[in-house]
CSV table of C-alpha atoms in Angstrom, one decimal:
chain,number,residue,atom,x,y,z
A,1,MET,CA,14.7,29.1,-28.7
A,2,ILE,CA,13.6,32.1,-30.8
A,3,ASN,CA,13.2,29.7,-33.8
A,4,VAL,CA,11.2,27.2,-31.7
A,5,TYR,CA,8.7,29.8,-30.5
A,6,ASN,CA,8.6,32.1,-33.5
A,7,PRO,CA,9.6,30.2,-36.8
A,8,ALA,CA,9.1,33.3,-38.9
A,9,PHE,CA,11.4,35.4,-36.8
A,10,GLN,CA,14.6,35.0,-38.9
A,11,VAL,CA,12.7,35.5,-42.2
A,12,ASN,CA,10.9,38.6,-41.0
A,13,LEU,CA,14.1,40.1,-39.5
A,14,SER,CA,16.0,39.4,-42.7
A,15,GLN,CA,13.3,40.9,-44.9
A,16,LYS,CA,13.0,44.0,-42.7
A,17,TYR,CA,16.7,44.8,-42.3
A,18,TYR,CA,18.8,43.0,-44.8
A,19,LEU,CA,17.5,40.9,-47.7
A,20,HIS,CA,16.1,43.7,-49.7
A,21,SER,CA,19.1,46.0,-49.1
A,22,ALA,CA,21.5,46.8,-51.9
A,23,ASP,CA,24.3,45.8,-49.5
A,24,ALA,CA,23.2,42.1,-49.9
A,25,ALA,CA,25.1,42.0,-53.2
A,26,ILE,CA,28.3,43.7,-51.9
A,27,ILE,CA,31.5,41.9,-50.9
A,28,THR,CA,33.9,43.8,-48.6
A,29,ALA,CA,37.4,44.6,-49.9
A,30,GLU,CA,38.9,42.3,-47.4
A,31,ASP,CA,36.7,39.4,-48.5
A,32,ARG,CA,37.4,40.1,-52.2
A,33,SER,CA,41.1,40.0,-51.4
A,34,TRP,CA,40.6,36.5,-49.9
A,35,PHE,CA,38.9,35.3,-53.1
A,36,LYS,CA,41.7,36.6,-55.3
A,37,LYS,CA,44.3,34.8,-53.2
A,38,GLN,CA,42.3,31.6,-52.9
A,39,GLY,CA,42.4,30.4,-56.5
A,40,THR,CA,40.3,27.3,-57.2
A,41,ILE,CA,37.4,26.7,-54.8
A,42,ARG,CA,36.6,23.1,-54.2
A,43,ILE,CA,33.0,22.2,-53.4
A,44,GLY,CA,32.0,18.7,-52.3
A,45,TYR,CA,28.5,17.4,-53.2
A,46,LEU,CA,26.4,14.3,-52.8
A,47,ARG,CA,26.1,12.7,-56.2
A,48,HIS,CA,22.6,11.2,-55.6
A,49,MET,CA,20.5,14.2,-54.3
A,50,ALA,CA,18.4,15.1,-57.3
A,51,PRO,CA,16.9,17.5,-58.0
A,52,PHE,CA,19.0,19.5,-55.5
A,53,ILE,CA,22.4,18.3,-56.7
A,54,GLU,CA,23.6,15.2,-58.6
A,55,GLU,CA,26.2,13.9,-60.9
A,56,GLY,CA,24.9,14.3,-64.4
A,57,PRO,CA,25.5,11.9,-67.4
A,58,ASP,CA,28.5,14.0,-68.4
A,59,GLY,CA,30.1,13.5,-64.9
A,60,LYS,CA,29.5,17.1,-63.9
A,61,ALA,CA,27.4,18.4,-61.0
A,62,ARG,CA,24.0,19.7,-61.9
A,63,GLY,CA,20.9,20.7,-59.9
A,64,ILE,CA,19.5,23.7,-57.9
A,65,PHE,CA,22.6,24.1,-55.7
A,66,ARG,CA,25.0,24.2,-58.7
A,67,TYR,CA,22.9,26.9,-60.4
A,68,LEU,CA,22.5,28.8,-57.1
A,69,ILE,CA,26.3,29.0,-56.7
A,70,ASP,CA,26.9,29.9,-60.3
A,71,HIS,CA,24.4,32.8,-60.0
A,72,GLY,CA,25.8,33.9,-56.7
A,73,PHE,CA,29.4,34.1,-57.9
A,74,GLU,CA,28.2,36.0,-61.0
A,75,ALA,CA,26.2,38.5,-58.8
A,76,PHE,CA,29.2,39.0,-56.5
A,77,ASP,CA,31.5,39.4,-59.5
A,78,ILE,CA,33.7,36.5,-58.3
A,79,HIS,CA,35.7,34.8,-61.0
A,80,ASN,CA,37.4,31.9,-59.1
A,81,LYS,CA,37.4,28.6,-60.8
A,82,VAL,CA,35.0,26.2,-59.0
A,83,GLU,CA,35.8,22.5,-58.9
A,84,TYR,CA,32.9,20.2,-57.8
A,85,VAL,CA,33.9,17.0,-56.0
A,86,PRO,CA,31.3,14.1,-56.0
A,87,TYR,CA,30.8,12.0,-52.8
A,88,SER,CA,28.6,9.0,-52.0
A,89,ASP,CA,29.3,9.2,-48.3
A,90,PRO,CA,28.2,12.4,-46.4
A,91,ASN,CA,30.5,11.6,-43.5
A,92,ALA,CA,33.5,11.3,-45.9
A,93,MET,CA,32.6,14.7,-47.4
A,94,LYS,CA,32.5,16.2,-43.9
A,95,ARG,CA,35.8,14.7,-43.0
A,96,ASP,CA,37.4,16.2,-46.1
A,97,LEU,CA,35.8,19.6,-45.3
A,98,ILE,CA,37.3,19.6,-41.8
A,99,ALA,CA,40.6,18.5,-43.2
A,100,HIS,CA,40.6,21.4,-45.8
A,101,ALA,CA,40.5,19.0,-48.7
A,102,ILE,CA,37.4,20.9,-49.9
A,103,ASN,CA,36.2,24.5,-49.0
A,104,ALA,CA,32.4,23.8,-48.8
A,105,ALA,CA,30.0,20.8,-48.8
A,106,LEU,CA,26.4,20.5,-49.9
A,107,PRO,CA,23.7,19.8,-49.2
A,108,VAL,CA,23.9,19.5,-45.4
A,109,TYR,CA,20.9,18.4,-43.3
A,110,ASP,CA,22.6,18.7,-39.8
A,111,THR,CA,21.3,21.0,-37.1
A,112,PRO,CA,23.5,24.1,-36.4
A,113,TRP,CA,24.7,22.7,-33.1
A,114,GLU,CA,25.9,19.5,-34.9
A,115,SER,CA,27.9,21.7,-37.3
A,116,GLU,CA,29.3,23.8,-34.4
A,117,ARG,CA,30.4,20.6,-32.7
A,118,LEU,CA,32.3,19.6,-35.8
A,119,HIS,CA,33.8,23.1,-36.1
A,120,ILE,CA,32.2,23.9,-39.4
A,121,LEU,CA,30.0,26.8,-40.4
A,122,GLN,CA,26.5,26.2,-41.7
A,123,THR,CA,24.6,28.7,-43.9
A,124,PRO,CA,21.0,29.7,-43.2
A,125,ASN,CA,18.4,27.3,-44.8
A,126,VAL,CA,18.7,27.3,-48.6
A,127,LEU,CA,15.6,25.2,-48.9
A,128,ALA,CA,12.9,24.2,-46.3
A,129,MET,CA,10.4,21.7,-47.6
A,130,GLN,CA,7.4,20.0,-46.1
A,131,MET,CA,7.7,16.2,-46.1
A,132,TYR,CA,5.4,13.4,-47.1
A,133,ARG,CA,5.0,10.1,-45.3
A,134,ILE,CA,4.7,7.3,-47.9
A,135,SER,CA,3.0,4.0,-46.8
A,136,ARG,CA,0.6,1.4,-47.9
A,137,THR,CA,-2.2,2.5,-45.5
A,138,ASP,CA,-3.5,5.8,-44.0
A,139,GLU,CA,-2.8,4.6,-40.5
A,140,PRO,CA,-0.5,6.9,-38.4
A,141,ILE,CA,3.1,5.8,-37.7
A,142,THR,CA,3.6,3.8,-34.5
A,143,ASP,CA,6.9,3.0,-32.7
A,144,ASP,CA,6.6,-0.6,-34.1
A,145,ASP,CA,6.7,0.5,-37.8
A,146,ILE,CA,9.8,-0.1,-39.8
A,147,ILE,CA,11.0,3.0,-41.7
A,148,ALA,CA,12.8,2.6,-45.0
A,149,VAL,CA,15.6,5.0,-45.9
A,150,ALA,CA,17.9,5.2,-49.0
A,151,ASP,CA,21.6,5.3,-48.4
A,152,ASP,CA,22.2,7.5,-51.4
A,153,LEU,CA,19.8,10.1,-49.9
A,154,PRO,CA,21.4,10.6,-46.4
A,155,SER,CA,19.0,13.4,-45.5
A,156,GLN,CA,16.2,10.7,-45.2
A,157,THR,CA,18.1,9.0,-42.4
A,158,LYS,CA,18.8,12.2,-40.6
A,159,TYR,CA,15.1,13.2,-40.9
A,160,ALA,CA,13.9,9.9,-39.6
A,161,GLU,CA,16.4,9.9,-36.7
A,162,GLU,CA,15.4,13.4,-35.7
A,163,TYR,CA,11.6,13.2,-35.8
A,164,PHE,CA,11.0,9.4,-35.3
A,165,PRO,CA,13.8,8.3,-32.9
A,166,ASN,CA,12.0,5.3,-31.6
A,167,ASN,CA,11.5,3.6,-34.9
A,168,GLN,CA,13.7,0.9,-36.5
A,169,LEU,CA,15.3,2.1,-39.7
A,170,ARG,CA,15.9,-0.3,-42.5
A,171,HIS,CA,18.5,0.8,-45.0
A,172,TYR,CA,18.3,0.3,-48.8
A,173,GLN,CA,20.7,1.4,-51.5
A,174,THR,CA,18.5,3.6,-53.6
A,175,GLU,CA,15.1,5.3,-53.5
A,176,ASN,CA,13.7,2.7,-56.0
A,177,ASP,CA,14.7,0.0,-53.5
A,178,VAL,CA,12.8,1.9,-50.8
A,179,ILE,CA,9.6,2.0,-52.9
A,180,LYS,CA,9.9,-1.7,-53.7
A,181,ALA,CA,10.2,-2.4,-49.9
A,182,LEU,CA,7.0,-0.5,-49.3
A,183,HIS,CA,5.2,-2.4,-51.9
A,184,ASN,CA,6.3,-5.9,-50.8
A,185,GLY,CA,5.8,-5.1,-47.1
A,186,SER,CA,9.5,-5.2,-46.0
A,187,ALA,CA,9.0,-1.7,-44.6
A,188,ASP,CA,6.0,0.2,-43.3
A,189,ALA,CA,6.8,3.8,-44.2
A,190,ALA,CA,9.3,6.2,-45.8
A,191,PHE,CA,9.7,10.0,-46.1
A,192,MET,CA,10.0,12.1,-49.2
A,193,ASN,CA,9.9,15.8,-50.1
A,194,PRO,CA,7.4,16.9,-52.8
A,195,TYR,CA,10.0,16.8,-55.6
A,196,LEU,CA,11.0,13.2,-54.8
A,197,VAL,CA,7.3,12.3,-54.8
A,198,SER,CA,7.1,13.9,-58.3
A,199,ILE,CA,10.1,12.0,-59.5
A,200,TYR,CA,9.5,8.5,-58.0
A,201,LEU,CA,5.8,8.1,-57.4
A,202,GLN,CA,4.2,9.3,-60.7
A,203,GLY,CA,1.4,6.9,-61.6
A,204,ASP,CA,1.8,4.9,-58.3
A,205,ASN,CA,-1.8,4.7,-56.9
A,206,LYS,CA,-1.0,1.9,-54.4
A,207,LEU,CA,1.1,4.0,-51.9
A,208,LYS,CA,-0.6,6.6,-49.7
A,209,LYS,CA,0.9,10.1,-49.2
A,210,GLU,CA,0.4,12.1,-46.1
A,211,LEU,CA,1.8,15.7,-45.6
A,212,LEU,CA,3.8,16.0,-42.3
A,213,GLU,CA,4.3,19.0,-40.2
A,214,GLN,CA,8.1,18.8,-39.9
A,215,THR,CA,10.3,20.2,-42.7
A,216,GLU,CA,13.5,19.1,-44.4
A,217,ASN,CA,16.0,21.9,-44.2
A,218,LEU,CA,19.0,21.8,-46.6
A,219,THR,CA,22.0,24.1,-46.2
A,220,ILE,CA,25.6,24.5,-47.2
A,221,ALA,CA,28.6,23.8,-44.9
A,222,VAL,CA,31.8,25.8,-45.1
A,223,ASN,CA,35.2,25.5,-43.3
A,224,PRO,CA,35.5,28.3,-40.7
A,225,ASP,CA,38.9,29.3,-42.1
A,226,ASP,CA,37.0,30.2,-45.3
A,227,HIS,CA,34.8,32.8,-43.7
A,228,PRO,CA,34.5,35.1,-46.7
A,229,LEU,CA,33.2,32.1,-48.7
A,230,PHE,CA,30.7,31.4,-46.0
A,231,MET,CA,29.4,35.0,-46.0
A,232,ALA,CA,29.0,34.9,-49.8
A,233,MET,CA,27.1,31.6,-49.8
A,234,SER,CA,24.9,32.7,-46.9
A,235,ARG,CA,23.4,35.4,-49.2
A,236,MET,CA,23.2,33.6,-52.6
A,237,ASN,CA,19.7,32.4,-52.2
A,238,THR,CA,18.6,35.9,-51.4
A,239,LEU,CA,20.2,37.3,-54.5
A,240,TRP,CA,18.8,34.6,-56.8
A,241,GLY,CA,15.2,35.0,-55.4
A,242,GLU,CA,12.5,32.5,-54.3
A,243,SER,CA,10.8,32.4,-57.7
A,244,SER,CA,14.0,31.5,-59.5
A,245,ILE,CA,14.8,28.8,-57.0
A,246,HIS,CA,11.4,27.2,-57.5
A,247,GLU,CA,11.6,27.4,-61.2
A,248,SER,CA,15.0,25.7,-61.1
A,249,LEU,CA,13.7,23.0,-58.9
A,250,LEU,CA,10.9,22.3,-61.3
A,251,ARG,CA,13.3,22.1,-64.2
A,252,HIS,CA,15.7,19.8,-62.4
A,253,THR,CA,12.8,17.6,-61.1
A,254,ASP,CA,11.7,17.2,-64.7
A,255,GLU,CA,15.3,16.3,-65.8
A,256,SER,CA,15.7,13.8,-63.0
A,257,PHE,CA,12.8,11.7,-64.0
A,258,ILE,CA,12.8,10.4,-67.6
A,259,PRO,CA,10.6,7.3,-67.5
A,260,SER,CA,11.8,4.4,-69.6
A,261,PHE,CA,9.5,2.4,-72.0
A,262,TRP,CA,9.3,-0.5,-69.5
A,263,TYR,CA,8.5,1.8,-66.6
A,264,PHE,CA,5.5,3.1,-68.6
A,265,VAL,CA,4.4,-0.5,-69.5
A,266,GLN,CA,4.6,-1.6,-65.9
A,267,SER,CA,2.7,1.4,-64.7
A,268,HIS,CA,0.0,1.2,-67.4
A,269,TYR,CA,-0.1,-2.5,-68.2
A,270,LYS,CA,-3.9,-2.6,-68.8
A,271,LYS,CA,-3.6,0.2,-71.4
A,272,PHE,CA,-0.6,-1.5,-72.9
A,273,LEU,CA,-2.5,-4.8,-73.3
A,274,LEU,CA,-5.4,-3.0,-74.9
A,275,ILE,CA,-3.1,-1.2,-77.3
A,276,THR,CA,-1.5,-4.5,-78.3
A,277,ALA,CA,-4.9,-6.1,-78.9
A,278,LEU,CA,-5.9,-3.2,-81.2
A,279,SER,CA,-2.6,-3.3,-83.1
A,280,VAL,CA,-2.1,0.5,-82.6
A,281,MET,CA,0.5,0.1,-79.8
A,282,LEU,CA,3.0,2.7,-81.0
A,283,LEU,CA,0.6,5.6,-81.6
A,284,THR,CA,-1.3,5.2,-78.4
A,285,PHE,CA,1.9,4.8,-76.4
A,286,ILE,CA,3.2,8.1,-77.7
A,287,ILE,CA,-0.1,9.9,-76.8
A,288,ALA,CA,-0.4,8.3,-73.3
A,289,PHE,CA,3.3,9.1,-72.6
A,290,ALA,CA,2.8,12.7,-73.5
A,291,VAL,CA,-0.3,12.9,-71.2
A,292,PHE,CA,1.7,11.2,-68.4
A,293,ARG,CA,4.6,13.8,-68.7
A,294,THR,CA,2.1,16.7,-68.8
A,295,ARG,CA,0.4,15.5,-65.7
A,296,GLN,CA,3.7,15.2,-63.9
A,297,LYS,CA,4.7,18.8,-64.8
A,298,ARG,CA,1.3,20.1,-63.8
A,299,GLN,CA,1.5,18.4,-60.4
A,300,ALA,CA,5.0,19.7,-59.7
A,301,ASP,CA,4.0,23.2,-60.8
A,302,ARG,CA,1.0,23.1,-58.4
A,303,ILE,CA,3.2,22.0,-55.5
A,304,ALA,CA,5.6,24.9,-56.2
A,305,ARG,CA,2.8,27.4,-55.9
A,306,LEU,CA,1.0,26.0,-52.9
A,307,ASP,CA,1.3,27.0,-49.2
A,308,PHE,CA,1.0,23.6,-47.5
A,309,LEU,CA,-0.2,24.9,-44.1
A,310,THR,CA,-3.3,26.8,-45.3
A,311,GLY,CA,-3.9,25.3,-48.8
A,312,LEU,CA,-3.8,28.9,-50.2
A,313,PRO,CA,-1.5,29.9,-53.1
A,314,ASN,CA,2.0,30.9,-51.8
A,315,ARG,CA,4.3,33.9,-52.4
A,316,ARG,CA,5.4,32.7,-55.9
A,317,ALA,CA,1.7,32.5,-57.1
A,318,TYR,CA,1.1,36.0,-55.6
A,319,ASP,CA,4.1,37.5,-57.4
A,320,GLU,CA,2.8,36.1,-60.7
A,321,ARG,CA,-0.7,37.5,-60.1
A,322,ILE,CA,0.7,41.0,-59.2
A,323,ALA,CA,2.8,41.0,-62.4
A,324,LYS,CA,-0.2,40.1,-64.5
A,325,LEU,CA,-2.3,42.8,-62.9
A,326,GLU,CA,0.4,45.4,-63.5
A,327,LYS,CA,0.5,44.4,-67.1
A,328,GLU,CA,-3.3,44.4,-67.6
A,329,PRO,CA,-4.8,46.6,-64.8
A,330,PRO,CA,-8.5,45.8,-64.2
A,331,ARG,CA,-11.2,48.5,-64.0
A,332,HIS,CA,-12.0,47.7,-60.4
A,333,CYS,CA,-9.5,46.3,-58.0
A,334,VAL,CA,-9.3,46.3,-54.2
A,335,ILE,CA,-6.1,45.0,-52.5
A,336,SER,CA,-6.3,44.1,-48.8
A,337,MET,CA,-3.3,43.2,-46.5
A,338,ILE,CA,-4.1,41.1,-43.5
A,339,ASP,CA,-1.9,40.4,-40.5
A,340,ILE,CA,-2.6,38.3,-37.4
A,341,ASN,CA,-2.6,40.0,-34.0
A,342,GLY,CA,-1.0,38.0,-31.1
A,343,LEU,CA,0.6,35.2,-33.1
A,344,LYS,CA,3.8,35.4,-31.2
A,345,THR,CA,2.0,35.2,-27.9
A,346,ALA,CA,0.1,32.1,-29.1
A,347,ASN,CA,3.3,30.4,-30.1
A,348,ASN,CA,5.0,31.3,-26.8
A,349,THR,CA,2.2,30.3,-24.5
A,350,LYS,CA,0.3,27.5,-26.3
A,351,GLY,CA,2.9,26.1,-28.8
A,352,HIS,CA,3.2,26.0,-32.6
A,353,LYS,CA,0.0,24.1,-33.0
A,354,ALA,CA,-1.9,27.1,-31.7
A,355,GLY,CA,0.0,29.5,-33.9
A,356,ASP,CA,-0.6,27.3,-37.0
A,357,GLU,CA,-4.3,27.1,-36.0
A,358,LEU,CA,-4.5,30.9,-36.1
A,359,ILE,CA,-2.9,31.0,-39.5
A,360,ARG,CA,-5.3,28.4,-40.9
A,361,GLY,CA,-8.1,30.3,-39.2
A,362,VAL,CA,-7.5,33.4,-41.4
A,363,ALA,CA,-7.5,31.2,-44.5
A,364,GLU,CA,-10.8,29.6,-43.4
A,365,CYS,CA,-12.5,32.9,-42.9
A,366,LEU,CA,-11.4,34.2,-46.3
A,367,GLU,CA,-12.7,31.0,-47.9
A,368,LYS,CA,-16.1,31.3,-46.1
A,369,THR,CA,-16.4,34.9,-47.2
A,370,ILE,CA,-16.0,34.2,-50.9
A,371,LYS,CA,-18.3,31.2,-50.7
A,372,ASP,CA,-21.0,33.3,-49.1
A,373,PRO,CA,-24.1,33.1,-51.4
A,374,ARG,CA,-24.1,37.0,-51.5
A,375,TYR,CA,-20.7,37.1,-53.2
A,376,VAL,CA,-20.5,34.0,-55.4
A,377,GLY,CA,-19.3,34.8,-58.9
A,378,HIS,CA,-17.1,37.7,-58.1
A,379,ALA,CA,-13.4,37.4,-59.0
A,380,TYR,CA,-11.2,37.0,-55.9
A,381,TYR,CA,-7.7,35.8,-55.1
A,382,ALA,CA,-6.1,35.1,-51.7
A,383,TYR,CA,-2.5,34.3,-50.8
A,384,ARG,CA,-0.3,33.6,-47.8
A,385,ILE,CA,2.7,35.7,-48.5
A,386,GLY,CA,4.6,35.4,-45.2
A,387,GLY,CA,4.6,33.9,-41.7
A,388,ASP,CA,1.3,35.5,-40.6
A,389,GLU,CA,0.8,37.8,-43.6
A,390,PHE,CA,-2.0,37.4,-46.1
A,391,THR,CA,-3.1,39.3,-49.2
A,392,ALA,CA,-6.5,39.3,-50.8
A,393,ILE,CA,-7.2,40.8,-54.2
A,394,TRP,CA,-10.8,41.5,-55.1
A,395,LEU,CA,-11.9,42.6,-58.7
A,396,ILE,CA,-14.9,44.5,-57.4
A,397,ASP,CA,-15.9,48.1,-56.7
A,398,ASP,CA,-15.5,49.7,-53.2
A,399,GLU,CA,-19.2,49.4,-52.3
A,400,LEU,CA,-19.3,45.7,-52.7
A,401,TYR,CA,-15.9,45.3,-51.1
A,402,LEU,CA,-16.9,47.0,-47.9
A,403,GLN,CA,-19.9,44.6,-47.6
A,404,MET,CA,-17.5,41.6,-48.1
A,405,GLN,CA,-15.0,43.1,-45.6
A,406,GLU,CA,-17.8,43.3,-43.0
A,407,THR,CA,-18.7,39.7,-43.7
A,408,PHE,CA,-15.1,38.6,-43.4
A,409,ARG,CA,-14.7,40.4,-40.1
A,410,GLU,CA,-17.9,38.7,-38.8
A,411,TYR,CA,-16.4,35.3,-39.6
A,412,VAL,CA,-13.2,36.3,-37.9
A,413,ALA,CA,-15.1,37.5,-34.8
A,414,SER,CA,-17.0,34.3,-34.6
A,415,TRP,CA,-14.0,32.0,-35.2
A,416,LYS,CA,-13.0,29.6,-32.4
A,417,GLY,CA,-10.3,26.9,-32.5
A,418,ALA,CA,-9.3,23.9,-30.5
A,419,TYR,CA,-6.2,25.7,-29.0
A,420,CYS,CA,-7.2,29.4,-29.3
A,421,ASP,CA,-10.5,30.9,-28.2
A,422,PHE,CA,-10.4,33.8,-30.6
A,423,LEU,CA,-8.8,35.3,-33.8
A,424,SER,CA,-7.7,38.9,-34.1
A,425,ILE,CA,-6.5,40.6,-37.3
A,426,SER,CA,-5.2,43.9,-38.6
A,427,LEU,CA,-6.4,44.9,-42.0
A,428,GLY,CA,-5.6,47.6,-44.5
A,429,TRP,CA,-7.0,48.1,-48.0
A,430,ALA,CA,-6.7,50.3,-51.1
A,431,SER,CA,-8.6,50.4,-54.4
A,432,ARG,CA,-8.4,51.8,-57.9
A,433,ASP,CA,-11.8,53.5,-57.3
A,434,GLU,CA,-10.1,55.5,-54.5
A,435,PHE,CA,-6.8,56.0,-56.3
A,436,PRO,CA,-7.5,55.7,-60.0
A,437,MET,CA,-4.0,56.9,-61.1
A,438,ASP,CA,-2.1,54.6,-58.8
A,439,SER,CA,-0.3,51.5,-60.0
A,440,ILE,CA,-0.9,48.1,-58.5
A,441,ASP,CA,2.4,48.4,-56.6
A,442,ASP,CA,1.2,51.8,-55.2
A,443,LEU,CA,-2.0,50.2,-54.0
A,444,LEU,CA,0.0,47.5,-52.3
A,445,ARG,CA,2.1,50.0,-50.4
A,446,THR,CA,-1.0,52.0,-49.4
A,447,ALA,CA,-2.8,48.9,-48.2
A,448,ASP,CA,0.3,47.7,-46.3
A,449,LYS,CA,0.7,51.2,-44.6
A,450,ARG,CA,-3.0,51.2,-43.5
A,451,MET,CA,-2.7,47.6,-42.2
A,452,TYR,CA,0.2,48.7,-39.9
A,453,GLU,CA,-1.8,51.8,-38.8
A,454,ASP,CA,-4.7,49.4,-37.9
A,455,LYS,CA,-2.3,47.2,-36.0
A,456,ALA,CA,-0.9,50.2,-34.0
A,457,ALA,CA,-4.5,51.2,-33.2
A,458,TYR,CA,-5.3,47.7,-32.0
A,459,TYR,CA,-2.3,47.7,-29.6
A,460,CYS,CA,-3.2,51.2,-28.4
A,461,ARG,CA,-6.8,50.1,-27.7
A,462,SER,CA,-5.7,46.9,-26.0
A,463,GLY,CA,-3.0,48.5,-23.9
A,464,ILE,CA,-0.6,45.7,-25.0
A,465,ASP,CA,3.1,46.2,-25.3
A,466,ARG,CA,3.6,45.4,-29.0
A,467,ARG,CA,7.2,44.4,-28.5
A,468,LYS,CA,6.1,41.6,-26.2
A,469,HIS,CA,3.1,40.6,-28.3
């Protein structure tokens, strides 16, 4: 129920009390003893889940989950031999996990209660991705629509069954078969995460893509008798870091899609005919192919740095900007930290749509401020860095920033949504003009501290119990 009404609860709690603690990389003596006695650790994986995990041309497992485990074992100083066992059937993989034929299985799309019913442990989400609806038209899905799913991507079936239980599912062997079914009308819709879109729909302008609210969550399942292994795997994504995970996803997405010559010809047949007529087919093909691949990488890179709810850059883009500013500090720089007041109450009383509306409202007010004719031309960056947390970086002096902050607060005060009547924020800021000797990291800490002071003052003025708000 906590996750339903406050989706950011687990992330915020982990970041506050655990994820940034040095203890996250420590294994107890009892757990380390278990690893020494265990010997080889057998991990089952689905062989057709690129870029997350797949069986490579050499017959070995490759993908984000493989590198996540490699990095985690290295960070924990675990030297057990790891054997990866490929599966095509997720149910067979679960049966082997329950029967102790393997110690862990990945990736798993089940809900925690399903895993509990099967007496297996499921780690916290390793990856949570927004999904796209793929179809021939922009019309919303109705109960009469046939949804295509690929048998070699079992998470698609689980996703469709969970969020679209009234629709008929039509099974196909591979993702390419699903796309063919959409083109020829055998099915009306399918679901893909952004990385599969990048792999399978490059250059396809006939199919429409619509971003959905529901996410696809992938985890790792472990036999309960192997609890030390479960504890280690539950912390591996924290040790590796969000930026490393996204970079690995981009690399494996790129590896998973290597278009053949005939794929390019079919996708660009008009260009190919023109090249043939001009007798320069080979040279033009090489140039067009390079552009095609560059565009794919650019799109995947953009997706990895985008917050889908607000359209603002995400935490990864924010970290990259801060690193650049630390390396080349600007003469004038103001950093403001923004947090929404009352988001939990909105989620509890009016539902997630109301909470999402407040989050989008902050992004809208920031965008209106920078587009205000009085401030056009000044360097500005805004990011959504957490559930209800935003950071704005302004490369201006304090005098102009105070004017822009007043304008921003005016937009916030006048905001009104479909579900919420008002928007309230807490804001703290710090600048190089005020603290010329401070680093960018120092300014961030000062701005964050002032934001929390502003939030405490808000609750004091309002007479609201912060713990319930």
